[in-house]
Amino acid sequence: MTFLKTLFGPRDAATEAVITDVTRMQGDHVCIAALDGRKSIRLHDPQPREPWLTEIGGLAPGDLVTLDWKTSRRRTFPHAEDGTWLPSSFARRGRMADGELTQRLSDAAFRSVEQAFGRPSRYSENGNAAFAPGSSRRSLASVLATSVRVYPHDDGVRVDFKDSAREWTMAPVVDLAVRTHKTHCRECASGIGRLLSVEFDSDLALLRVGLTRPFQDGDHPPACYLQVNHIFPIPSRAKHFV
């Protein structure tokens, strides 16, 4: 923390942002991203953890916050959104009205995953797309999608969808609220499947999509895999996964 205080120096105007992504990572790590104006930022160093998230009362897309944040000097593409931040500076300031975040994200949304991230370099055995590290200038984006179908798969949740260019299958859904609910409902697989369908299956939706950190799958070169952070059906629906 002393290093971060030295990095930021005397406090000036804090970053005002709206939370866009709250996702599950390995262990108790979570990934939190936000919009600072039109710029996507990620709270990367230090890495947020679930105990801290619980301590502040949780976060969800649409929450309005302030914090001290600076672009990371060690960021690498496609994770251009990475930044250092001061946890002690983090404060919640309110929440956007229902539908306002979806509209704001839709205004800057891409028409396809490939428009956002480029062409996949390969596909995993189950069909999820992988992208070569450094091949994209971003790792977070909003995409307008149709024929969205969400379903439980093994210990996780997957989604199939179409964009303006093609169909995508078996993309992991890493929404923290959804994954937490799925973990707590291992004994009711059929029930969680119906709830996922009611909540998210839609003919039109805005998807928050992202790319994982590079990792190696078998003998294949390291790659960044497609994931879906959040699904916002259009028109919006009440959220049960909170």
PDB file of C-alpha atoms in Angstrom:
ATOM      1  CA  MET A   1       0.000   0.000   0.000  1.00  0.00           C
ATOM      2  CA  THR A   2       2.903   2.371   0.729  1.00  0.00           C
ATOM      3  CA  PHE A   3       4.134   1.829  -2.827  1.00  0.00           C
ATOM      4  CA  LEU A   4       0.708   2.727  -4.222  1.00  0.00           C
ATOM      5  CA  LYS A   5       0.518   5.867  -2.093  1.00  0.00           C
ATOM      6  CA  THR A   6       3.939   6.866  -3.414  1.00  0.00           C
ATOM      7  CA  LEU A   7       2.778   6.142  -6.964  1.00  0.00           C
ATOM      8  CA  PHE A   8      -0.329   8.290  -6.683  1.00  0.00           C
ATOM      9  CA  GLY A   9       1.222  11.039  -4.586  1.00  0.00           C
ATOM     10  CA  PRO A  10      -0.997  13.725  -3.022  1.00  0.00           C
ATOM     11  CA  ARG A  11      -4.626  13.064  -3.840  1.00  0.00           C
ATOM     12  CA  ASP A  12      -6.238  15.210  -6.503  1.00  0.00           C
ATOM     13  CA  ALA A  13      -9.540  14.699  -8.331  1.00  0.00           C
ATOM     14  CA  ALA A  14     -10.612  11.057  -8.068  1.00  0.00           C
ATOM     15  CA  THR A  15     -11.782   9.078 -11.085  1.00  0.00           C
ATOM     16  CA  GLU A  16     -15.569   9.002 -11.389  1.00  0.00           C
ATOM     17  CA  ALA A  17     -16.730   5.814 -13.078  1.00  0.00           C
ATOM     18  CA  VAL A  18     -19.640   3.432 -13.573  1.00  0.00           C
ATOM     19  CA  ILE A  19     -19.098  -0.282 -12.910  1.00  0.00           C
ATOM     20  CA  THR A  20     -19.565  -2.388 -16.044  1.00  0.00           C
ATOM     21  CA  ASP A  21     -18.104  -5.805 -15.153  1.00  0.00           C
ATOM     22  CA  VAL A  22     -17.888  -7.872 -11.963  1.00  0.00           C
ATOM     23  CA  THR A  23     -16.687 -11.383 -12.759  1.00  0.00           C
ATOM     24  CA  ARG A  24     -15.411 -14.544 -11.096  1.00  0.00           C
ATOM     25  CA  MET A  25     -11.757 -15.518 -11.504  1.00  0.00           C
ATOM     26  CA  GLN A  26      -9.717 -18.331  -9.959  1.00  0.00           C
ATOM     27  CA  GLY A  27      -9.858 -18.774  -6.207  1.00  0.00           C
ATOM     28  CA  ASP A  28     -11.333 -15.737  -4.469  1.00  0.00           C
ATOM     29  CA  HIS A  29     -10.098 -13.291  -7.110  1.00  0.00           C
ATOM     30  CA  VAL A  30     -12.625 -11.109  -8.910  1.00  0.00           C
ATOM     31  CA  CYS A  31     -12.266  -8.891 -11.962  1.00  0.00           C
ATOM     32  CA  ILE A  32     -13.845  -5.435 -11.754  1.00  0.00           C
ATOM     33  CA  ALA A  33     -14.030  -3.035 -14.692  1.00  0.00           C
ATOM     34  CA  ALA A  34     -15.696   0.321 -15.205  1.00  0.00           C
ATOM     35  CA  LEU A  35     -16.234   3.171 -17.631  1.00  0.00           C
ATOM     36  CA  ASP A  36     -14.398   6.428 -16.974  1.00  0.00           C
ATOM     37  CA  GLY A  37     -16.188   8.613 -19.501  1.00  0.00           C
ATOM     38  CA  ARG A  38     -15.816   6.552 -22.694  1.00  0.00           C
ATOM     39  CA  LYS A  39     -12.675   4.733 -21.524  1.00  0.00           C
ATOM     40  CA  SER A  40     -12.774   1.223 -20.064  1.00  0.00           C
ATOM     41  CA  ILE A  41     -10.646   0.768 -16.942  1.00  0.00           C
ATOM     42  CA  ARG A  42      -9.868  -2.349 -14.898  1.00  0.00           C
ATOM     43  CA  LEU A  43      -8.971  -2.534 -11.199  1.00  0.00           C
ATOM     44  CA  HIS A  44      -5.983  -4.803 -11.727  1.00  0.00           C
ATOM     45  CA  ASP A  45      -3.217  -3.961  -9.252  1.00  0.00           C
ATOM     46  CA  PRO A  46      -3.919  -4.884  -6.520  1.00  0.00           C
ATOM     47  CA  GLN A  47      -6.237  -7.668  -7.670  1.00  0.00           C
ATOM     48  CA  PRO A  48      -9.663  -7.338  -5.981  1.00  0.00           C
ATOM     49  CA  ARG A  49     -10.781 -10.317  -3.884  1.00  0.00           C
ATOM     50  CA  GLU A  50     -14.193 -11.502  -2.733  1.00  0.00           C
ATOM     51  CA  PRO A  51     -13.630 -10.675   0.974  1.00  0.00           C
ATOM     52  CA  TRP A  52     -13.024  -7.014   0.031  1.00  0.00           C
ATOM     53  CA  LEU A  53     -16.093  -7.080  -2.218  1.00  0.00           C
ATOM     54  CA  THR A  54     -18.190  -8.460   0.628  1.00  0.00           C
ATOM     55  CA  GLU A  55     -16.760  -5.860   3.007  1.00  0.00           C
ATOM     56  CA  ILE A  56     -17.967  -2.969   0.820  1.00  0.00           C
ATOM     57  CA  GLY A  57     -21.404  -4.541   0.343  1.00  0.00           C
ATOM     58  CA  GLY A  58     -20.865  -5.989  -3.129  1.00  0.00           C
ATOM     59  CA  LEU A  59     -20.818  -4.372  -6.564  1.00  0.00           C
ATOM     60  CA  ALA A  60     -22.896  -4.753  -9.706  1.00  0.00           C
ATOM     61  CA  PRO A  61     -22.941  -3.198 -13.180  1.00  0.00           C
ATOM     62  CA  GLY A  62     -24.502   0.244 -12.950  1.00  0.00           C
ATOM     63  CA  ASP A  63     -22.988   1.214  -9.588  1.00  0.00           C
ATOM     64  CA  LEU A  64     -21.444   4.693  -9.593  1.00  0.00           C
ATOM     65  CA  VAL A  65     -18.083   4.943  -7.823  1.00  0.00           C
ATOM     66  CA  THR A  66     -15.052   7.137  -7.279  1.00  0.00           C
ATOM     67  CA  LEU A  67     -11.471   5.916  -6.837  1.00  0.00           C
ATOM     68  CA  ASP A  68      -7.846   6.770  -7.465  1.00  0.00           C
ATOM     69  CA  TRP A  69      -6.812   4.876 -10.623  1.00  0.00           C
ATOM     70  CA  LYS A  70      -3.878   5.115 -13.040  1.00  0.00           C
ATOM     71  CA  THR A  71      -3.004   3.204 -16.189  1.00  0.00           C
ATOM     72  CA  SER A  72      -0.619   0.359 -15.435  1.00  0.00           C
ATOM     73  CA  ARG A  73       2.926   0.819 -16.712  1.00  0.00           C
ATOM     74  CA  ARG A  74       3.193  -2.939 -17.216  1.00  0.00           C
ATOM     75  CA  ARG A  75      -0.025  -3.534 -19.157  1.00  0.00           C
ATOM     76  CA  THR A  76       0.174  -5.754 -22.221  1.00  0.00           C
ATOM     77  CA  PHE A  77      -2.260  -6.137 -25.089  1.00  0.00           C
ATOM     78  CA  PRO A  78      -5.019  -7.116 -25.299  1.00  0.00           C
ATOM     79  CA  HIS A  79      -5.438  -6.105 -21.634  1.00  0.00           C
ATOM     80  CA  ALA A  80      -5.050  -2.401 -22.301  1.00  0.00           C
ATOM     81  CA  GLU A  81      -7.585  -1.535 -19.582  1.00  0.00           C
ATOM     82  CA  ASP A  82      -5.326  -2.593 -16.684  1.00  0.00           C
ATOM     83  CA  GLY A  83      -4.545  -0.036 -14.008  1.00  0.00           C
ATOM     84  CA  THR A  84      -3.296   0.446 -10.469  1.00  0.00           C
ATOM     85  CA  TRP A  85      -5.743   1.693  -7.855  1.00  0.00           C
ATOM     86  CA  LEU A  86      -6.003   2.571  -4.174  1.00  0.00           C
ATOM     87  CA  PRO A  87      -8.582   0.411  -2.340  1.00  0.00           C
ATOM     88  CA  SER A  88      -8.749   3.006   0.452  1.00  0.00           C
ATOM     89  CA  SER A  89      -9.930   5.589  -2.101  1.00  0.00           C
ATOM     90  CA  PHE A  90     -12.825   3.479  -3.384  1.00  0.00           C
ATOM     91  CA  ALA A  91     -16.301   4.849  -2.612  1.00  0.00           C
ATOM     92  CA  ARG A  92     -19.796   4.122  -3.900  1.00  0.00           C
ATOM     93  CA  ARG A  93     -21.694   7.228  -5.003  1.00  0.00           C
ATOM     94  CA  GLY A  94     -25.024   5.884  -6.222  1.00  0.00           C
ATOM     95  CA  ARG A  95     -26.514   3.804  -8.984  1.00  0.00           C
ATOM     96  CA  MET A  96     -27.697   4.371 -12.551  1.00  0.00           C
ATOM     97  CA  ALA A  97     -31.409   4.060 -13.245  1.00  0.00           C
ATOM     98  CA  ASP A  98     -32.571   0.730 -14.681  1.00  0.00           C
ATOM     99  CA  GLY A  99     -31.776   0.528 -18.373  1.00  0.00           C
ATOM    100  CA  GLU A 100     -29.460   3.545 -18.376  1.00  0.00           C
ATOM    101  CA  LEU A 101     -26.271   1.466 -18.350  1.00  0.00           C
ATOM    102  CA  THR A 102     -27.551  -0.786 -21.132  1.00  0.00           C
ATOM    103  CA  GLN A 103     -28.346   2.270 -23.241  1.00  0.00           C
ATOM    104  CA  ARG A 104     -24.947   3.823 -22.584  1.00  0.00           C
ATOM    105  CA  LEU A 105     -23.144   0.598 -23.486  1.00  0.00           C
ATOM    106  CA  SER A 106     -25.346   0.074 -26.554  1.00  0.00           C
ATOM    107  CA  ASP A 107     -24.392   3.502 -27.910  1.00  0.00           C
ATOM    108  CA  ALA A 108     -20.751   2.338 -28.170  1.00  0.00           C
ATOM    109  CA  ALA A 109     -21.392  -1.357 -28.858  1.00  0.00           C
ATOM    110  CA  PHE A 110     -19.732  -3.357 -31.627  1.00  0.00           C
ATOM    111  CA  ARG A 111     -21.834  -5.274 -34.101  1.00  0.00           C
ATOM    112  CA  SER A 112     -19.697  -8.398 -33.771  1.00  0.00           C
ATOM    113  CA  VAL A 113     -17.060 -10.059 -31.620  1.00  0.00           C
ATOM    114  CA  GLU A 114     -14.633  -9.964 -34.534  1.00  0.00           C
ATOM    115  CA  GLN A 115     -15.137  -6.221 -34.899  1.00  0.00           C
ATOM    116  CA  ALA A 116     -14.176  -5.872 -31.231  1.00  0.00           C
ATOM    117  CA  PHE A 117     -11.327  -8.402 -30.975  1.00  0.00           C
ATOM    118  CA  GLY A 118     -10.386  -9.528 -34.484  1.00  0.00           C
ATOM    119  CA  ARG A 119     -10.461 -13.078 -35.857  1.00  0.00           C
ATOM    120  CA  PRO A 120      -9.940 -16.056 -33.528  1.00  0.00           C
ATOM    121  CA  SER A 121      -6.635 -17.893 -33.871  1.00  0.00           C
ATOM    122  CA  ARG A 122      -8.170 -21.255 -32.941  1.00  0.00           C
ATOM    123  CA  TYR A 123     -11.020 -22.933 -31.064  1.00  0.00           C
ATOM    124  CA  SER A 124     -11.003 -25.110 -27.968  1.00  0.00           C
ATOM    125  CA  GLU A 125     -12.220 -28.703 -28.117  1.00  0.00           C
ATOM    126  CA  ASN A 126     -15.689 -27.638 -27.008  1.00  0.00           C
ATOM    127  CA  GLY A 127     -15.844 -24.857 -29.595  1.00  0.00           C
ATOM    128  CA  ASN A 128     -15.019 -21.689 -27.654  1.00  0.00           C
ATOM    129  CA  ALA A 129     -12.975 -19.110 -29.561  1.00  0.00           C
ATOM    130  CA  ALA A 130      -9.351 -18.276 -28.688  1.00  0.00           C
ATOM    131  CA  PHE A 131      -7.383 -15.202 -29.738  1.00  0.00           C
ATOM    132  CA  ALA A 132      -3.614 -14.793 -30.041  1.00  0.00           C
ATOM    133  CA  PRO A 133      -2.097 -12.578 -27.302  1.00  0.00           C
ATOM    134  CA  GLY A 134      -1.431  -9.091 -28.626  1.00  0.00           C
ATOM    135  CA  SER A 135      -3.749  -9.505 -31.610  1.00  0.00           C
ATOM    136  CA  SER A 136      -6.410  -7.175 -30.183  1.00  0.00           C
ATOM    137  CA  ARG A 137      -6.161  -3.609 -28.873  1.00  0.00           C
ATOM    138  CA  ARG A 138      -8.707  -4.313 -26.107  1.00  0.00           C
ATOM    139  CA  SER A 139      -9.927  -7.109 -23.855  1.00  0.00           C
ATOM    140  CA  LEU A 140     -13.349  -5.668 -22.955  1.00  0.00           C
ATOM    141  CA  ALA A 141     -16.211  -4.694 -25.228  1.00  0.00           C
ATOM    142  CA  SER A 142     -19.973  -4.522 -25.635  1.00  0.00           C
ATOM    143  CA  VAL A 143     -21.568  -6.481 -28.477  1.00  0.00           C
ATOM    144  CA  LEU A 144     -25.154  -6.575 -29.706  1.00  0.00           C
ATOM    145  CA  ALA A 145     -26.301 -10.190 -29.995  1.00  0.00           C
ATOM    146  CA  THR A 146     -29.315 -12.222 -31.054  1.00  0.00           C
ATOM    147  CA  SER A 147     -30.524 -15.779 -30.349  1.00  0.00           C
ATOM    148  CA  VAL A 148     -28.927 -15.771 -26.892  1.00  0.00           C
ATOM    149  CA  ARG A 149     -29.192 -19.158 -25.139  1.00  0.00           C
ATOM    150  CA  VAL A 150     -27.705 -19.717 -21.677  1.00  0.00           C
ATOM    151  CA  TYR A 151     -27.281 -23.108 -19.989  1.00  0.00           C
ATOM    152  CA  PRO A 152     -25.367 -24.873 -17.195  1.00  0.00           C
ATOM    153  CA  HIS A 153     -22.344 -26.918 -18.283  1.00  0.00           C
ATOM    154  CA  ASP A 154     -20.251 -28.990 -15.862  1.00  0.00           C
ATOM    155  CA  ASP A 155     -19.365 -26.636 -12.993  1.00  0.00           C
ATOM    156  CA  GLY A 156     -20.030 -23.474 -14.973  1.00  0.00           C
ATOM    157  CA  VAL A 157     -22.445 -21.675 -17.262  1.00  0.00           C
ATOM    158  CA  ARG A 158     -22.162 -21.329 -21.035  1.00  0.00           C
ATOM    159  CA  VAL A 159     -23.848 -19.218 -23.700  1.00  0.00           C
ATOM    160  CA  ASP A 160     -24.445 -19.555 -27.435  1.00  0.00           C
ATOM    161  CA  PHE A 161     -25.287 -16.420 -29.415  1.00  0.00           C
ATOM    162  CA  LYS A 162     -25.202 -14.773 -32.821  1.00  0.00           C
ATOM    163  CA  ASP A 163     -23.840 -11.381 -33.803  1.00  0.00           C
ATOM    164  CA  SER A 164     -23.967  -9.576 -37.135  1.00  0.00           C
ATOM    165  CA  ALA A 165     -21.204 -11.779 -38.571  1.00  0.00           C
ATOM    166  CA  ARG A 166     -21.586 -15.331 -37.224  1.00  0.00           C
ATOM    167  CA  GLU A 167     -22.584 -17.677 -34.400  1.00  0.00           C
ATOM    168  CA  TRP A 168     -20.514 -18.247 -31.252  1.00  0.00           C
ATOM    169  CA  THR A 169     -20.855 -21.321 -29.047  1.00  0.00           C
ATOM    170  CA  MET A 170     -19.809 -22.526 -25.599  1.00  0.00           C
ATOM    171  CA  ALA A 171     -18.556 -19.158 -24.337  1.00  0.00           C
ATOM    172  CA  PRO A 172     -18.198 -19.253 -20.529  1.00  0.00           C
ATOM    173  CA  VAL A 173     -20.426 -16.876 -18.552  1.00  0.00           C
ATOM    174  CA  VAL A 174     -18.289 -15.442 -15.725  1.00  0.00           C
ATOM    175  CA  ASP A 175     -20.781 -12.988 -14.195  1.00  0.00           C
ATOM    176  CA  LEU A 176     -19.931 -13.214 -10.467  1.00  0.00           C
ATOM    177  CA  ALA A 177     -23.576 -13.207  -9.334  1.00  0.00           C
ATOM    178  CA  VAL A 178     -24.513 -15.956 -11.798  1.00  0.00           C
ATOM    179  CA  ARG A 179     -21.490 -18.122 -10.999  1.00  0.00           C
ATOM    180  CA  THR A 180     -22.030 -17.733  -7.249  1.00  0.00           C
ATOM    181  CA  HIS A 181     -25.680 -18.753  -7.594  1.00  0.00           C
ATOM    182  CA  LYS A 182     -24.662 -21.725  -9.757  1.00  0.00           C
ATOM    183  CA  THR A 183     -22.101 -22.850  -7.167  1.00  0.00           C
ATOM    184  CA  HIS A 184     -24.714 -22.759  -4.411  1.00  0.00           C
ATOM    185  CA  CYS A 185     -27.207 -24.744  -6.508  1.00  0.00           C
ATOM    186  CA  ARG A 186     -25.172 -27.778  -7.525  1.00  0.00           C
ATOM    187  CA  GLU A 187     -27.973 -30.035  -6.278  1.00  0.00           C
ATOM    188  CA  CYS A 188     -30.649 -28.402  -8.474  1.00  0.00           C
ATOM    189  CA  ALA A 189     -29.159 -28.543 -11.989  1.00  0.00           C
ATOM    190  CA  SER A 190     -32.546 -28.630 -13.720  1.00  0.00           C
ATOM    191  CA  GLY A 191     -33.787 -25.713 -11.629  1.00  0.00           C
ATOM    192  CA  ILE A 192     -30.754 -23.535 -12.380  1.00  0.00           C
ATOM    193  CA  GLY A 193     -31.141 -24.330 -16.070  1.00  0.00           C
ATOM    194  CA  ARG A 194     -34.724 -23.062 -16.086  1.00  0.00           C
ATOM    195  CA  LEU A 195     -33.773 -19.957 -14.113  1.00  0.00           C
ATOM    196  CA  LEU A 196     -30.906 -19.170 -16.488  1.00  0.00           C
ATOM    197  CA  SER A 197     -33.253 -19.543 -19.443  1.00  0.00           C
ATOM    198  CA  VAL A 198     -35.926 -17.292 -17.937  1.00  0.00           C
ATOM    199  CA  GLU A 199     -33.374 -14.684 -16.914  1.00  0.00           C
ATOM    200  CA  PHE A 200     -31.174 -14.486 -19.995  1.00  0.00           C
ATOM    201  CA  ASP A 201     -32.475 -16.324 -23.089  1.00  0.00           C
ATOM    202  CA  SER A 202     -33.466 -13.601 -25.532  1.00  0.00           C
ATOM    203  CA  ASP A 203     -33.852 -12.687 -29.174  1.00  0.00           C
ATOM    204  CA  LEU A 204     -31.872  -9.495 -28.613  1.00  0.00           C
ATOM    205  CA  ALA A 205     -29.341  -8.631 -25.913  1.00  0.00           C
ATOM    206  CA  LEU A 206     -26.309  -6.531 -25.135  1.00  0.00           C
ATOM    207  CA  LEU A 207     -23.359  -8.672 -24.095  1.00  0.00           C
ATOM    208  CA  ARG A 208     -20.326  -7.565 -22.149  1.00  0.00           C
ATOM    209  CA  VAL A 209     -17.573  -9.739 -23.605  1.00  0.00           C
ATOM    210  CA  GLY A 210     -13.958 -10.147 -22.581  1.00  0.00           C
ATOM    211  CA  LEU A 211     -10.735 -12.013 -23.239  1.00  0.00           C
ATOM    212  CA  THR A 212      -8.996 -14.102 -20.583  1.00  0.00           C
ATOM    213  CA  ARG A 213      -5.366 -13.750 -19.646  1.00  0.00           C
ATOM    214  CA  PRO A 214      -3.225 -15.912 -21.956  1.00  0.00           C
ATOM    215  CA  PHE A 215      -3.098 -19.559 -20.941  1.00  0.00           C
ATOM    216  CA  GLN A 216      -1.986 -22.752 -22.647  1.00  0.00           C
ATOM    217  CA  ASP A 217      -4.498 -25.437 -23.553  1.00  0.00           C
ATOM    218  CA  GLY A 218      -2.691 -28.741 -24.103  1.00  0.00           C
ATOM    219  CA  ASP A 219      -0.027 -28.514 -26.789  1.00  0.00           C
ATOM    220  CA  HIS A 220      -1.479 -25.345 -28.310  1.00  0.00           C
ATOM    221  CA  PRO A 221       0.259 -21.967 -27.963  1.00  0.00           C
ATOM    222  CA  PRO A 222      -1.017 -19.681 -25.176  1.00  0.00           C
ATOM    223  CA  ALA A 223      -4.191 -17.855 -26.147  1.00  0.00           C
ATOM    224  CA  CYS A 224      -6.802 -15.470 -24.743  1.00  0.00           C
ATOM    225  CA  TYR A 225     -10.220 -17.147 -24.680  1.00  0.00           C
ATOM    226  CA  LEU A 226     -13.581 -15.504 -25.240  1.00  0.00           C
ATOM    227  CA  GLN A 227     -15.832 -15.111 -22.213  1.00  0.00           C
ATOM    228  CA  VAL A 228     -19.144 -13.368 -21.565  1.00  0.00           C
ATOM    229  CA  ASN A 229     -19.079 -11.145 -18.510  1.00  0.00           C
ATOM    230  CA  HIS A 230     -22.710 -10.021 -18.417  1.00  0.00           C
ATOM    231  CA  ILE A 231     -25.909 -10.435 -20.424  1.00  0.00           C
ATOM    232  CA  PHE A 232     -28.427  -7.594 -20.643  1.00  0.00           C
ATOM    233  CA  PRO A 233     -31.603  -8.731 -22.459  1.00  0.00           C
ATOM    234  CA  ILE A 234     -33.390  -6.048 -24.472  1.00  0.00           C
ATOM    235  CA  PRO A 235     -35.910  -5.038 -23.187  1.00  0.00           C
ATOM    236  CA  SER A 236     -34.402  -5.345 -19.698  1.00  0.00           C
ATOM    237  CA  ARG A 237     -35.711  -7.782 -17.093  1.00  0.00           C
ATOM    238  CA  ALA A 238     -35.660  -7.948 -13.300  1.00  0.00           C
ATOM    239  CA  LYS A 239     -32.495  -9.627 -12.026  1.00  0.00           C
ATOM    240  CA  HIS A 240     -32.764 -12.755  -9.872  1.00  0.00           C
ATOM    241  CA  PHE A 241     -29.000 -13.313  -9.672  1.00  0.00           C
ATOM    242  CA  VAL A 242     -28.181 -10.647  -7.105  1.00  0.00           C
TER     243      VAL A 242
END
